XYZ file of N, CA and C in Angstrom:
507
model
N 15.270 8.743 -4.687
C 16.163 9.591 -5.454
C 15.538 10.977 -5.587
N 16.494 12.030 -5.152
C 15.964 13.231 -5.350
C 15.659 13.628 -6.745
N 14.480 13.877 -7.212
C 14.713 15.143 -8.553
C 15.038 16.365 -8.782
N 15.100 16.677 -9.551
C 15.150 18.756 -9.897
C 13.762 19.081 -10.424
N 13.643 20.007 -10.830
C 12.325 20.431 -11.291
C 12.055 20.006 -12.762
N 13.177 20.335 -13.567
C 13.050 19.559 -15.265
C 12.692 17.746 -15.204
N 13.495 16.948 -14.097
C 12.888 15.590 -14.084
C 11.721 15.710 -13.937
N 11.293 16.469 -12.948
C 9.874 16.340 -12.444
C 8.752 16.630 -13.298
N 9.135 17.840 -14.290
C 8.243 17.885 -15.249
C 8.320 16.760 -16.314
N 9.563 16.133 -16.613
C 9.646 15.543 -17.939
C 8.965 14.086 -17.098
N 8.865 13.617 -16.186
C 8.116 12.237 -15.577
C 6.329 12.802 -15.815
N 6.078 13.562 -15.876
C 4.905 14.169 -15.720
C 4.491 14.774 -16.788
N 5.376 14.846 -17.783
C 5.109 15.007 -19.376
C 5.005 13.775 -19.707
N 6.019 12.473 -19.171
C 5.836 11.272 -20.018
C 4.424 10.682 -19.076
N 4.073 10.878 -18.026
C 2.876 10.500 -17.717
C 1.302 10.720 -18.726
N 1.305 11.873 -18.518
C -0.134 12.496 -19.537
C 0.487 12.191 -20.957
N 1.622 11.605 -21.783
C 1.886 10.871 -22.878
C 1.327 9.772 -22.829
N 1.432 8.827 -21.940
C 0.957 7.530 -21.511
C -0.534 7.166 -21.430
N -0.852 8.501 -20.280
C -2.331 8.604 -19.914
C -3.463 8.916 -21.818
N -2.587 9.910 -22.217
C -3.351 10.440 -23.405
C -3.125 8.659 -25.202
N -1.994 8.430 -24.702
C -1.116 7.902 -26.020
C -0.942 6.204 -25.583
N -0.883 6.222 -24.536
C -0.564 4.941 -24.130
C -0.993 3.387 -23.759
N -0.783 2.423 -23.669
C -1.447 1.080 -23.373
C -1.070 0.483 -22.513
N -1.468 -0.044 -21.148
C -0.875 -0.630 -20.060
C -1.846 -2.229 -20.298
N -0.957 -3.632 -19.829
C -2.002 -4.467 -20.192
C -0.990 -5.750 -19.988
N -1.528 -6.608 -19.794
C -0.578 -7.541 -20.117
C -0.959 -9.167 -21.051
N 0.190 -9.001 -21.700
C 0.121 -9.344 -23.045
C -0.044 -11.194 -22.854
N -1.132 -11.808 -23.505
C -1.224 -13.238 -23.101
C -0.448 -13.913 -24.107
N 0.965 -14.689 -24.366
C 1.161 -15.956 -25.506
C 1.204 -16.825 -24.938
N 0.642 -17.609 -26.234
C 0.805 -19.134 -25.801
C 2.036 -19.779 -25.685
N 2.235 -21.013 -25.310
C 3.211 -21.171 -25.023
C 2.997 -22.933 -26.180
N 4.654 -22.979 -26.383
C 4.354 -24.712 -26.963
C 4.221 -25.531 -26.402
N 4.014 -26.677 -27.330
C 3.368 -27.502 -25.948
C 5.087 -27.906 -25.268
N 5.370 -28.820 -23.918
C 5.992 -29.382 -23.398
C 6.137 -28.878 -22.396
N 7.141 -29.102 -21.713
C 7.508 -29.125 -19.759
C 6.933 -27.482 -19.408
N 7.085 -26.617 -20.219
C 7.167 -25.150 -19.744
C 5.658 -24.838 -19.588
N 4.630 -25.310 -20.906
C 4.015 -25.117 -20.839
C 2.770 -25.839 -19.811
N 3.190 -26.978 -19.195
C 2.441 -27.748 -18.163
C 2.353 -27.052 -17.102
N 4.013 -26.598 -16.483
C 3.970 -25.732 -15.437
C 3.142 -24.556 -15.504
N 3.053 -24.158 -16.617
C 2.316 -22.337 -16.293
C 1.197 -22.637 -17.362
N 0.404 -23.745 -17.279
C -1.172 -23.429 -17.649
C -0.921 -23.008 -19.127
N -0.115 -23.284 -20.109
C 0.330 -23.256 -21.113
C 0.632 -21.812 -22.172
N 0.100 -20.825 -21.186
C 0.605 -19.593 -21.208
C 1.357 -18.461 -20.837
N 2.034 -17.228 -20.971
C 2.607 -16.261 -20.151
C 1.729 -15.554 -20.169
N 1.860 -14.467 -19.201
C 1.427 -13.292 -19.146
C 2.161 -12.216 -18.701
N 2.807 -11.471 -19.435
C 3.835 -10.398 -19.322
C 3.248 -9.148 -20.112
N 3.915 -8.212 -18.804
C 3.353 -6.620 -18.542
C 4.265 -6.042 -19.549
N 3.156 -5.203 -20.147
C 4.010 -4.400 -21.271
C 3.232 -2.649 -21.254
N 3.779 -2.015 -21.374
C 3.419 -0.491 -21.822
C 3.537 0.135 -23.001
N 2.852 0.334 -23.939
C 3.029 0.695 -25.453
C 2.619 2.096 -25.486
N 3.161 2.977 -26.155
C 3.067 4.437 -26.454
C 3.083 4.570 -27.963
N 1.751 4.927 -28.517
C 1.867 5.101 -30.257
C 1.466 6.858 -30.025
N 2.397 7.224 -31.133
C 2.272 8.565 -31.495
C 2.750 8.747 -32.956
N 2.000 10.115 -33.347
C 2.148 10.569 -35.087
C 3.409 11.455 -34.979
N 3.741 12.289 -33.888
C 4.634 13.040 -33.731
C 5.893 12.609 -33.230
N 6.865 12.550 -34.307
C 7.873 12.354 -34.215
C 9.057 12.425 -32.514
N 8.882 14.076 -32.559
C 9.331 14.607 -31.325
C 9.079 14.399 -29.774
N 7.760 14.076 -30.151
C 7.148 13.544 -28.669
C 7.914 12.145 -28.605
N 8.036 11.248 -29.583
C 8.835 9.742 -29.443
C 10.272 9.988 -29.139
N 10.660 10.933 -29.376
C 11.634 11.782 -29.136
C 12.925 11.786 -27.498
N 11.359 12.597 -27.490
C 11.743 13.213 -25.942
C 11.081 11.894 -24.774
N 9.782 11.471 -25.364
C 9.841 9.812 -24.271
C 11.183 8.829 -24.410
N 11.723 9.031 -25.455
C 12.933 8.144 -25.639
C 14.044 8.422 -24.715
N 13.941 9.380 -24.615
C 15.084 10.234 -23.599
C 14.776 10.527 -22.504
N 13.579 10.723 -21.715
C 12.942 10.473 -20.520
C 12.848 8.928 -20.450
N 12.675 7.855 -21.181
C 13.054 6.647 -20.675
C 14.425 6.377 -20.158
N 15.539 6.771 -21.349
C 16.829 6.554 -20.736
C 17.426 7.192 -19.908
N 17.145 8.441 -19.455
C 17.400 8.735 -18.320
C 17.009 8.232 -17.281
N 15.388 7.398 -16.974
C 15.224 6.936 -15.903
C 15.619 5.730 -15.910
N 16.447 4.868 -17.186
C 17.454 3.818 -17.042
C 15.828 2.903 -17.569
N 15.101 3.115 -18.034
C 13.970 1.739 -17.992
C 14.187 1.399 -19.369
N 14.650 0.140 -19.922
C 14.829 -0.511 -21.361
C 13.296 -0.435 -21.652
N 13.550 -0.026 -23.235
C 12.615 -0.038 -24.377
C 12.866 -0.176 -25.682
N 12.205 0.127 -26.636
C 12.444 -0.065 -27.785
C 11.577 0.610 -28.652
N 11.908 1.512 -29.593
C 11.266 2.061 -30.965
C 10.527 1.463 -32.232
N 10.162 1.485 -32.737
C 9.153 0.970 -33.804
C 8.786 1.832 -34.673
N 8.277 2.046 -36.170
C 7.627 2.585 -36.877
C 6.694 1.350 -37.507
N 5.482 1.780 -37.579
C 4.284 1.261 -37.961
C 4.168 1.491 -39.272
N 3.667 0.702 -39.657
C 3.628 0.220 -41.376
C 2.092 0.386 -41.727
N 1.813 1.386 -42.141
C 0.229 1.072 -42.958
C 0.193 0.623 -43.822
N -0.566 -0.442 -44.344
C -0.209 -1.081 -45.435
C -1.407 -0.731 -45.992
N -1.552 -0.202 -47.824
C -2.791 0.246 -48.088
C -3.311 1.612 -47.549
N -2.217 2.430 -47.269
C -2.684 3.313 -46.608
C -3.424 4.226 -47.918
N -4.316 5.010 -46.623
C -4.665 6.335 -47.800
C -3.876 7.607 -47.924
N -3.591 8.334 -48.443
C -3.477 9.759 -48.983
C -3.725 10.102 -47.413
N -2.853 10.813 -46.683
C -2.802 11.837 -45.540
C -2.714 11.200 -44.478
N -2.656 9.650 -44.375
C -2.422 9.146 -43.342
C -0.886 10.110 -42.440
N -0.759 9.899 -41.463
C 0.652 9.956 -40.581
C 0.980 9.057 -40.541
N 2.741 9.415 -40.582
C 3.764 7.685 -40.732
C 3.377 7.875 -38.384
N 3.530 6.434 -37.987
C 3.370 6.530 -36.699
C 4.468 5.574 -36.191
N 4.782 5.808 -34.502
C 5.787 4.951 -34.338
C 5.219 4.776 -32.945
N 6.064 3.661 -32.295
C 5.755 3.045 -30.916
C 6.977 2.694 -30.266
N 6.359 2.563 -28.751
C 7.978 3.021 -27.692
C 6.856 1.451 -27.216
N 8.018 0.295 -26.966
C 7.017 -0.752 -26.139
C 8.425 -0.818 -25.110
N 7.419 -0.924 -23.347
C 8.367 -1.146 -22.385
C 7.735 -3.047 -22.397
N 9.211 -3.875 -22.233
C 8.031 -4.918 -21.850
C 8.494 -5.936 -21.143
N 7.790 -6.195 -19.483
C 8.576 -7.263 -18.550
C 8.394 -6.838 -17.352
N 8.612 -7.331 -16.888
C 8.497 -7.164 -15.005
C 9.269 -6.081 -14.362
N 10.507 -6.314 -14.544
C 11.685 -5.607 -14.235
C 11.358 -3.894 -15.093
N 11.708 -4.190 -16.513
C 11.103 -2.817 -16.797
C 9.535 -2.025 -16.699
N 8.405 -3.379 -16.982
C 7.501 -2.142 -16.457
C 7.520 -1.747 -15.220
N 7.804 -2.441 -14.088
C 8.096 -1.760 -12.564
C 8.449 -0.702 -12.500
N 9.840 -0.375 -13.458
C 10.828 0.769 -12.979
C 9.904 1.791 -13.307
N 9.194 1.573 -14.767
C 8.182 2.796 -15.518
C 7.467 3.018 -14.487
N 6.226 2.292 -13.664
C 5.343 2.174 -13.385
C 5.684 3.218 -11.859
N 6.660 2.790 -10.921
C 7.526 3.448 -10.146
C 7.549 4.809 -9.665
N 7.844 5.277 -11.419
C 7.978 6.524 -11.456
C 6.912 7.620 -11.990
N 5.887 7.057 -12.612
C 5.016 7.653 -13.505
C 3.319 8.000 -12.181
N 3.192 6.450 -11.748
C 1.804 5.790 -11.771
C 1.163 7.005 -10.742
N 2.209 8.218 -9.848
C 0.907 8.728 -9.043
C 0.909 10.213 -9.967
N 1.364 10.331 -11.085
C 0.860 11.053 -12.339
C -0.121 10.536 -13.139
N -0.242 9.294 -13.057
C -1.613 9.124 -14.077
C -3.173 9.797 -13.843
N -3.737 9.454 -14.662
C -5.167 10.060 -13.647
C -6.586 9.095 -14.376
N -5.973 8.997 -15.812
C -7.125 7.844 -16.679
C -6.756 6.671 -16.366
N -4.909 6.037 -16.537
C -4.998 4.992 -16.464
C -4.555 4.676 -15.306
N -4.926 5.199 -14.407
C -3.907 4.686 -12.865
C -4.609 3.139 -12.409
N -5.765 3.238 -12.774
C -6.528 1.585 -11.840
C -5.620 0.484 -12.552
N -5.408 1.067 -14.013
C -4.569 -0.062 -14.965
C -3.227 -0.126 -14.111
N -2.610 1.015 -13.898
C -1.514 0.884 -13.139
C -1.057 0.017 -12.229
N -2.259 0.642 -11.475
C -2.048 -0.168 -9.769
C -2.160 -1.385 -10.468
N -3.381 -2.055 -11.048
C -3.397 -3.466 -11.387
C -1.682 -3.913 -12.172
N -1.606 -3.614 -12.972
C -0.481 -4.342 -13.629
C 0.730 -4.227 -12.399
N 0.819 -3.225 -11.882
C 1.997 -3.102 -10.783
C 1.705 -4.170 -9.838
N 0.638 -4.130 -9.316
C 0.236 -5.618 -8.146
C 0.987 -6.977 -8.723
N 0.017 -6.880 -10.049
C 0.191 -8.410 -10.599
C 2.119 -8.517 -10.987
N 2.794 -7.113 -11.110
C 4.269 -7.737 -11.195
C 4.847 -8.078 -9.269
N 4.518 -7.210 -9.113
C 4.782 -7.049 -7.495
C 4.802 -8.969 -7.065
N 3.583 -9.197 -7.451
C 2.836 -10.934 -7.054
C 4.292 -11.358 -8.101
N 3.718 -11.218 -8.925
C 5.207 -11.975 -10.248
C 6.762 -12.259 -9.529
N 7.095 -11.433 -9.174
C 8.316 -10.991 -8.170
C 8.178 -11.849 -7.003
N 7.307 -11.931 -6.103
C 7.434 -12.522 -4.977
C 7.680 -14.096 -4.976
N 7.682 -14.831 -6.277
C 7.478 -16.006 -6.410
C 8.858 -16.738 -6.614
N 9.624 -17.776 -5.955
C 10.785 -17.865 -5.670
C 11.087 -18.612 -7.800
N 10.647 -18.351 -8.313
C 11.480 -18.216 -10.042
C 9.945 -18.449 -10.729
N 10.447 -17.697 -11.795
C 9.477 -17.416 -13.000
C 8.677 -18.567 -13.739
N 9.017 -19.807 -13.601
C 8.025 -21.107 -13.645
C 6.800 -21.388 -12.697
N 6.846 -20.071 -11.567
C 5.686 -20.629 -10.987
C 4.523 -20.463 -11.585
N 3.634 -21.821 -11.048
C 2.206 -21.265 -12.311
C 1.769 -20.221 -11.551
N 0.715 -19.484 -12.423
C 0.113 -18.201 -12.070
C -1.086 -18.513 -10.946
N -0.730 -17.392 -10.005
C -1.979 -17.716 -8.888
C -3.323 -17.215 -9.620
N -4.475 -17.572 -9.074
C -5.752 -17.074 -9.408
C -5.953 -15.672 -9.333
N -5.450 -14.997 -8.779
C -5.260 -13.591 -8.696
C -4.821 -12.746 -9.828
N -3.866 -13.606 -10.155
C -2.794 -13.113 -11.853
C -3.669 -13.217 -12.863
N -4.227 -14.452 -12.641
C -4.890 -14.897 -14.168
C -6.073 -13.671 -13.927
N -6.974 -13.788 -12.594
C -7.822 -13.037 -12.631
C -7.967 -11.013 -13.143
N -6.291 -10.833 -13.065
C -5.541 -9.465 -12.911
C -5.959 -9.392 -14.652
N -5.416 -10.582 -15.520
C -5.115 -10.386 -16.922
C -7.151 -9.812 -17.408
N -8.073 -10.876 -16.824
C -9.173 -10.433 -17.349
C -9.309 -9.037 -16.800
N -9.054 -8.592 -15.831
C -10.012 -7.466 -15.273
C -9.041 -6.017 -16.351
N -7.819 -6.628 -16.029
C -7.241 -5.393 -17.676
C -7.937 -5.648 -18.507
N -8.020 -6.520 -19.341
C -9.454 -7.019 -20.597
C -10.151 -6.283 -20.562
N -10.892 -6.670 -19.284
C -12.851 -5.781 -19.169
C -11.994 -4.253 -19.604
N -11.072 -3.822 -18.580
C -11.375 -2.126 -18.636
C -10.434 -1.328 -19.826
N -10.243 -2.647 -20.491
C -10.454 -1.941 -22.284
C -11.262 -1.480 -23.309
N -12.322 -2.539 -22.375
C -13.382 -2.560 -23.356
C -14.419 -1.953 -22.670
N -14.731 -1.864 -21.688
C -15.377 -0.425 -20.878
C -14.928 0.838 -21.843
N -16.632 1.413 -22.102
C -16.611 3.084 -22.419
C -16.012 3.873 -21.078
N -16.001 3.416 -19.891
C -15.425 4.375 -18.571
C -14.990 3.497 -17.439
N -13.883 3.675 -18.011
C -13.291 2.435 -16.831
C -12.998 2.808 -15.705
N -13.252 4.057 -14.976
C -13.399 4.058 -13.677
C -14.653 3.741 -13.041
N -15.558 3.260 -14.010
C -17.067 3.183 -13.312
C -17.131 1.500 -13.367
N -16.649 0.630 -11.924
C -16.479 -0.663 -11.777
C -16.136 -0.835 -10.377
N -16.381 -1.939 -10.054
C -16.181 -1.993 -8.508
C -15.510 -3.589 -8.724
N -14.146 -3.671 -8.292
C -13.909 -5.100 -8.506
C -13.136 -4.728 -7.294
N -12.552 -6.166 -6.804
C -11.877 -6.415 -5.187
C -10.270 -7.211 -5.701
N -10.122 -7.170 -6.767
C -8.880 -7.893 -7.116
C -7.670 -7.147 -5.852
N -7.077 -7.698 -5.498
C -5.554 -7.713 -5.119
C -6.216 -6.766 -3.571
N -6.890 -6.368 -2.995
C -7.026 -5.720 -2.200
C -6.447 -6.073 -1.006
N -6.178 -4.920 -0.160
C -5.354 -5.361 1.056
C -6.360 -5.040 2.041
């Protein structure tokens, strides 16, 4: 799809939002016990993208750079509970699923520049997600392995300084 120059900036505004504001990762629940949970190792693992910000306007205008690029999300305001004196009220944009983080991921990921390894990883592991003829398949070793290596490079002070071989072609 062709852009104009205002898409192009506003994909590239919501990028360095993401890169600066954002969380790429995918989210582990458990699952209850019975049939669902035998098949898939008794957990999911679904890709989500979270954007927290203090500024209103910026949630704003990602809200509207999401719906223009058609990718479902959803708004939030965060609750401090106990807060102190001067806190900021804050809110959150969560994309979350295969189908929608793809479309995000699509359009953003060769704007990132901090979180792109997160990128590529979560994009692989939906890419793999997708190829599997329905969503009960259990997770290959690759997937499960995809969920730790997002883990580690959270908790890395510099997560470009790592050498892992996940998903390589």
């Amino acid at each position: 799809m062709e852009r104009d120059n205002q898409q192009v900036r506003d994909i590239s505004w919501l990028s360095g939002l993401i890169d600066g504001e954002g969380c790429l990762y995918l989210q582990k629940r458990q699952c209850k016990s019975g049939k669902h949970s035998e098949r898939r190792k008794s957990f999911d693992l679904i890709p989500e993208v979270i954007i927290i910000n203090s500024t209103w306007p910026n949630i704003e205008h990602a809200d509207k750079i999401l719906k223009e690029l058609k990718v479902g999300h959803f708004i939030y305001s965060i609750k401090h509970y106990g807060t102190r004196p001067g806190n900021k009220p804050k809110w959150g944009i969560r994309i979350s699923g295969l189908f929608r983080c793809k479309a995000l991921l699509v359009e953003i990921m060769e704007d990132l520049i901090g979180k792109r390894k997160e990128a590529e990883l979560l994009h692989k592991y939906i890419c793999s997600r997708l190829s599997h003829p329905n969503k009960t398949t259990p997770y290959t070793d690759d997937e499960i392995k995809t969920y730790d290596v997002l883990r580690m490079l959270k908790e890395m002070s510099n997560p470009n300084d790592y050498t892992l071989d996940i998903f390589n072609e």
